[in-house]
Amino acid sequence: MAKQNVELQLMALENLKRELENLVKDIETRANNYVVCVQSLMQADLDVNVAQKYKSQYWEQNNVLMAQLRERIKNYDMPYIDSCIVGAQTALANYKG
């Protein structure tokens, strides 16, 4: 593998890592905003049955799915990308050495 190719791969991996970190932050922010919106729905003059049904049949599952996605990215994607970055950095160091 050419040095330039390894440098490009490293840059792409670092970019992907930043995007994953931003995605986790965005999901957390959106999830928090979603909670506030659902709480507002519960406090609005909306029919209690409609609000309660939305909360129990939709929001709760959506909240679980968002939490699972955040955890999956943190526990699987990030460690894999980190290991790829270390591998690319090692390969790059070998070219310099």
Short mmCIF file of N, CA and C in Angstrom, two decimals:
data_model
loop_
_atom_site.label_atom_id
_atom_site.label_comp_id
_atom_site.label_asym_id
_atom_site.label_seq_id
_atom_site.Cartn_x
_atom_site.Cartn_y
_atom_site.Cartn_z
N MET A 1 0.84 -1.18 0.00
CA MET A 1 0.00 0.00 0.00
C MET A 1 0.88 1.24 0.00
N ALA A 2 0.59 2.18 -0.84
CA ALA A 2 1.38 3.40 -0.92
C ALA A 2 1.10 4.30 0.27
N LYS A 3 2.11 5.08 0.64
CA LYS A 3 1.99 6.00 1.77
C LYS A 3 0.81 6.95 1.58
N GLN A 4 0.67 7.49 0.38
CA GLN A 4 -0.41 8.44 0.11
C GLN A 4 -1.77 7.77 0.29
N ASN A 5 -1.89 6.51 -0.13
CA ASN A 5 -3.13 5.77 0.04
C ASN A 5 -3.46 5.60 1.53
N VAL A 6 -2.47 5.30 2.34
CA VAL A 6 -2.67 5.14 3.78
C VAL A 6 -3.09 6.48 4.40
N GLU A 7 -2.46 7.56 3.96
CA GLU A 7 -2.83 8.89 4.47
C GLU A 7 -4.29 9.22 4.13
N LEU A 8 -4.70 8.89 2.92
CA LEU A 8 -6.09 9.14 2.52
C LEU A 8 -7.05 8.29 3.34
N GLN A 9 -6.68 7.03 3.56
CA GLN A 9 -7.52 6.15 4.36
C GLN A 9 -7.63 6.68 5.80
N LEU A 10 -6.53 7.13 6.35
CA LEU A 10 -6.53 7.67 7.71
C LEU A 10 -7.43 8.90 7.80
N MET A 11 -7.32 9.77 6.83
CA MET A 11 -8.17 10.96 6.82
C MET A 11 -9.65 10.57 6.73
N ALA A 12 -9.96 9.60 5.89
CA ALA A 12 -11.35 9.15 5.74
C ALA A 12 -11.86 8.53 7.03
N LEU A 13 -11.03 7.74 7.69
CA LEU A 13 -11.42 7.12 8.96
C LEU A 13 -11.64 8.17 10.05
N GLU A 14 -10.75 9.14 10.11
CA GLU A 14 -10.90 10.21 11.11
C GLU A 14 -12.15 11.03 10.84
N ASN A 15 -12.46 11.25 9.56
CA ASN A 15 -13.69 11.96 9.19
C ASN A 15 -14.92 11.16 9.61
N LEU A 16 -14.89 9.85 9.37
CA LEU A 16 -16.00 9.00 9.76
C LEU A 16 -16.17 9.00 11.28
N LYS A 17 -15.08 8.97 12.01
CA LYS A 17 -15.15 9.00 13.47
C LYS A 17 -15.82 10.29 13.94
N ARG A 18 -15.44 11.42 13.37
CA ARG A 18 -16.06 12.70 13.72
C ARG A 18 -17.56 12.68 13.41
N GLU A 19 -17.91 12.14 12.26
CA GLU A 19 -19.33 12.06 11.88
C GLU A 19 -20.11 11.18 12.84
N LEU A 20 -19.52 10.07 13.26
CA LEU A 20 -20.20 9.20 14.23
C LEU A 20 -20.37 9.90 15.57
N GLU A 21 -19.34 10.61 16.00
CA GLU A 21 -19.43 11.38 17.25
C GLU A 21 -20.53 12.43 17.15
N ASN A 22 -20.58 13.12 16.02
CA ASN A 22 -21.62 14.13 15.80
C ASN A 22 -23.01 13.50 15.74
N LEU A 23 -23.09 12.33 15.12
CA LEU A 23 -24.37 11.63 15.04
C LEU A 23 -24.89 11.28 16.43
N VAL A 24 -24.02 10.78 17.28
CA VAL A 24 -24.41 10.45 18.66
C VAL A 24 -24.90 11.70 19.38
N LYS A 25 -24.17 12.80 19.24
CA LYS A 25 -24.59 14.06 19.87
C LYS A 25 -25.93 14.53 19.32
N ASP A 26 -26.10 14.43 17.99
CA ASP A 26 -27.36 14.84 17.37
C ASP A 26 -28.53 13.99 17.86
N ILE A 27 -28.32 12.69 17.95
CA ILE A 27 -29.37 11.81 18.44
C ILE A 27 -29.73 12.17 19.87
N GLU A 28 -28.73 12.43 20.70
CA GLU A 28 -28.99 12.81 22.09
C GLU A 28 -29.77 14.11 22.17
N THR A 29 -29.38 15.09 21.37
CA THR A 29 -30.07 16.38 21.36
C THR A 29 -31.50 16.21 20.87
N ARG A 30 -31.67 15.50 19.78
CA ARG A 30 -33.01 15.29 19.22
C ARG A 30 -33.88 14.49 20.19
N ALA A 31 -33.30 13.49 20.85
CA ALA A 31 -34.06 12.69 21.81
C ALA A 31 -34.53 13.56 22.97
N ASN A 32 -33.67 14.45 23.44
CA ASN A 32 -34.06 15.36 24.52
C ASN A 32 -35.16 16.31 24.07
N ASN A 33 -35.04 16.83 22.86
CA ASN A 33 -36.09 17.70 22.31
C ASN A 33 -37.41 16.94 22.15
N TYR A 34 -37.31 15.70 21.76
CA TYR A 34 -38.47 14.84 21.57
C TYR A 34 -39.20 14.63 22.91
N VAL A 35 -38.43 14.42 23.96
CA VAL A 35 -39.01 14.26 25.30
C VAL A 35 -39.80 15.51 25.68
N VAL A 36 -39.20 16.66 25.47
CA VAL A 36 -39.86 17.92 25.80
C VAL A 36 -41.16 18.06 24.99
N CYS A 37 -41.10 17.71 23.72
CA CYS A 37 -42.28 17.82 22.85
C CYS A 37 -43.38 16.88 23.32
N VAL A 38 -43.03 15.66 23.68
CA VAL A 38 -44.03 14.70 24.16
C VAL A 38 -44.60 15.16 25.50
N GLN A 39 -43.75 15.70 26.36
CA GLN A 39 -44.25 16.23 27.63
C GLN A 39 -45.23 17.38 27.39
N SER A 40 -44.93 18.22 26.42
CA SER A 40 -45.84 19.32 26.07
C SER A 40 -47.16 18.77 25.56
N LEU A 41 -47.07 17.72 24.79
CA LEU A 41 -48.28 17.08 24.27
C LEU A 41 -49.15 16.58 25.42
N MET A 42 -48.50 16.02 26.42
CA MET A 42 -49.22 15.49 27.57
C MET A 42 -49.89 16.62 28.37
N GLN A 43 -49.30 17.80 28.33
CA GLN A 43 -49.83 18.93 29.10
C GLN A 43 -50.80 19.80 28.30
N ALA A 44 -50.87 19.54 27.00
CA ALA A 44 -51.76 20.33 26.14
C ALA A 44 -53.21 19.91 26.37
N ASP A 45 -54.09 20.63 25.76
CA ASP A 45 -55.51 20.32 25.87
C ASP A 45 -55.93 19.17 24.96
N LEU A 46 -54.97 18.41 24.52
CA LEU A 46 -55.25 17.26 23.66
C LEU A 46 -55.97 16.18 24.46
N ASP A 47 -56.81 15.44 23.81
CA ASP A 47 -57.49 14.33 24.47
C ASP A 47 -56.46 13.45 25.17
N VAL A 48 -56.70 13.18 26.43
CA VAL A 48 -55.76 12.40 27.25
C VAL A 48 -55.50 11.03 26.64
N ASN A 49 -56.52 10.42 26.08
CA ASN A 49 -56.34 9.09 25.47
C ASN A 49 -55.40 9.13 24.27
N VAL A 50 -55.53 10.18 23.47
CA VAL A 50 -54.65 10.33 22.30
C VAL A 50 -53.20 10.51 22.76
N ALA A 51 -53.00 11.40 23.71
CA ALA A 51 -51.65 11.67 24.21
C ALA A 51 -51.06 10.42 24.87
N GLN A 52 -51.85 9.75 25.68
CA GLN A 52 -51.37 8.56 26.38
C GLN A 52 -51.06 7.44 25.40
N LYS A 53 -51.92 7.28 24.40
CA LYS A 53 -51.68 6.24 23.39
C LYS A 53 -50.39 6.54 22.62
N TYR A 54 -50.18 7.80 22.25
CA TYR A 54 -48.95 8.16 21.53
C TYR A 54 -47.73 7.83 22.39
N LYS A 55 -47.80 8.23 23.63
CA LYS A 55 -46.67 8.00 24.53
C LYS A 55 -46.37 6.52 24.67
N SER A 56 -47.38 5.73 24.92
CA SER A 56 -47.15 4.31 25.20
C SER A 56 -46.88 3.47 23.95
N GLN A 57 -47.51 3.80 22.84
CA GLN A 57 -47.38 2.96 21.65
C GLN A 57 -46.34 3.45 20.64
N TYR A 58 -45.93 4.68 20.77
CA TYR A 58 -45.00 5.23 19.78
C TYR A 58 -43.74 5.80 20.43
N TRP A 59 -43.91 6.78 21.29
CA TRP A 59 -42.76 7.47 21.86
C TRP A 59 -41.84 6.53 22.63
N GLU A 60 -42.41 5.68 23.47
CA GLU A 60 -41.56 4.80 24.28
C GLU A 60 -40.69 3.92 23.40
N GLN A 61 -41.27 3.34 22.34
CA GLN A 61 -40.48 2.50 21.42
C GLN A 61 -39.45 3.32 20.66
N ASN A 62 -39.84 4.52 20.21
CA ASN A 62 -38.89 5.39 19.51
C ASN A 62 -37.72 5.73 20.42
N ASN A 63 -38.02 6.03 21.66
CA ASN A 63 -36.99 6.38 22.63
C ASN A 63 -36.02 5.22 22.83
N VAL A 64 -36.56 4.01 22.93
CA VAL A 64 -35.72 2.81 23.08
C VAL A 64 -34.82 2.63 21.86
N LEU A 65 -35.39 2.80 20.67
CA LEU A 65 -34.62 2.63 19.44
C LEU A 65 -33.49 3.66 19.33
N MET A 66 -33.78 4.91 19.70
CA MET A 66 -32.72 5.93 19.66
C MET A 66 -31.61 5.60 20.64
N ALA A 67 -31.97 5.14 21.82
CA ALA A 67 -30.96 4.76 22.82
C ALA A 67 -30.14 3.58 22.32
N GLN A 68 -30.79 2.61 21.69
CA GLN A 68 -30.08 1.46 21.15
C GLN A 68 -29.11 1.87 20.05
N LEU A 69 -29.53 2.78 19.19
CA LEU A 69 -28.65 3.26 18.12
C LEU A 69 -27.43 3.96 18.70
N ARG A 70 -27.65 4.83 19.68
CA ARG A 70 -26.52 5.53 20.32
C ARG A 70 -25.54 4.52 20.91
N GLU A 71 -26.07 3.54 21.63
CA GLU A 71 -25.21 2.54 22.28
C GLU A 71 -24.49 1.68 21.25
N ARG A 72 -25.17 1.32 20.18
CA ARG A 72 -24.53 0.52 19.14
C ARG A 72 -23.35 1.27 18.52
N ILE A 73 -23.57 2.54 18.22
CA ILE A 73 -22.49 3.34 17.65
C ILE A 73 -21.32 3.43 18.62
N LYS A 74 -21.63 3.69 19.90
CA LYS A 74 -20.57 3.82 20.91
C LYS A 74 -19.84 2.51 21.15
N ASN A 75 -20.57 1.39 21.18
CA ASN A 75 -19.99 0.11 21.58
C ASN A 75 -19.44 -0.73 20.44
N TYR A 76 -19.87 -0.47 19.23
CA TYR A 76 -19.42 -1.29 18.10
C TYR A 76 -18.73 -0.46 17.01
N ASP A 77 -19.42 0.56 16.51
CA ASP A 77 -18.85 1.34 15.42
C ASP A 77 -17.56 2.05 15.83
N MET A 78 -17.64 2.79 16.94
CA MET A 78 -16.49 3.59 17.36
C MET A 78 -15.25 2.74 17.66
N PRO A 79 -15.38 1.66 18.43
CA PRO A 79 -14.19 0.84 18.68
C PRO A 79 -13.59 0.27 17.38
N TYR A 80 -14.45 -0.13 16.45
CA TYR A 80 -13.95 -0.66 15.19
C TYR A 80 -13.19 0.42 14.42
N ILE A 81 -13.78 1.60 14.31
CA ILE A 81 -13.12 2.70 13.59
C ILE A 81 -11.83 3.09 14.30
N ASP A 82 -11.85 3.13 15.64
CA ASP A 82 -10.64 3.44 16.39
C ASP A 82 -9.53 2.44 16.08
N SER A 83 -9.87 1.16 16.02
CA SER A 83 -8.85 0.15 15.71
C SER A 83 -8.33 0.31 14.28
N CYS A 84 -9.19 0.69 13.37
CA CYS A 84 -8.76 0.94 11.98
C CYS A 84 -7.83 2.15 11.92
N ILE A 85 -8.14 3.17 12.71
CA ILE A 85 -7.29 4.36 12.76
C ILE A 85 -5.91 3.99 13.29
N VAL A 86 -5.87 3.20 14.35
CA VAL A 86 -4.58 2.77 14.91
C VAL A 86 -3.80 1.98 13.87
N GLY A 87 -4.48 1.11 13.15
CA GLY A 87 -3.80 0.34 12.10
C GLY A 87 -3.23 1.23 11.00
N ALA A 88 -4.00 2.22 10.59
CA ALA A 88 -3.53 3.14 9.56
C ALA A 88 -2.37 3.99 10.07
N GLN A 89 -2.46 4.42 11.34
CA GLN A 89 -1.37 5.20 11.92
C GLN A 89 -0.10 4.36 12.03
N THR A 90 -0.24 3.10 12.38
CA THR A 90 0.91 2.20 12.46
C THR A 90 1.54 2.01 11.08
N ALA A 91 0.70 1.79 10.09
CA ALA A 91 1.21 1.62 8.72
C ALA A 91 1.92 2.88 8.26
N LEU A 92 1.36 4.03 8.59
CA LEU A 92 1.96 5.31 8.20
C LEU A 92 3.30 5.49 8.91
N ALA A 93 3.37 5.13 10.18
CA ALA A 93 4.61 5.23 10.94
C ALA A 93 5.69 4.34 10.35
N ASN A 94 5.29 3.18 9.85
CA ASN A 94 6.25 2.27 9.22
C ASN A 94 6.83 2.85 7.94
N TYR A 95 6.02 3.64 7.21
CA TYR A 95 6.53 4.31 6.01
C TYR A 95 7.54 5.39 6.39
N LYS A 96 7.30 6.06 7.48
CA LYS A 96 8.18 7.15 7.90
C LYS A 96 9.45 6.62 8.52
N GLY A 97 9.34 5.40 9.09
CA GLY A 97 10.47 4.82 9.82
C GLY A 97 11.46 4.24 8.92
#
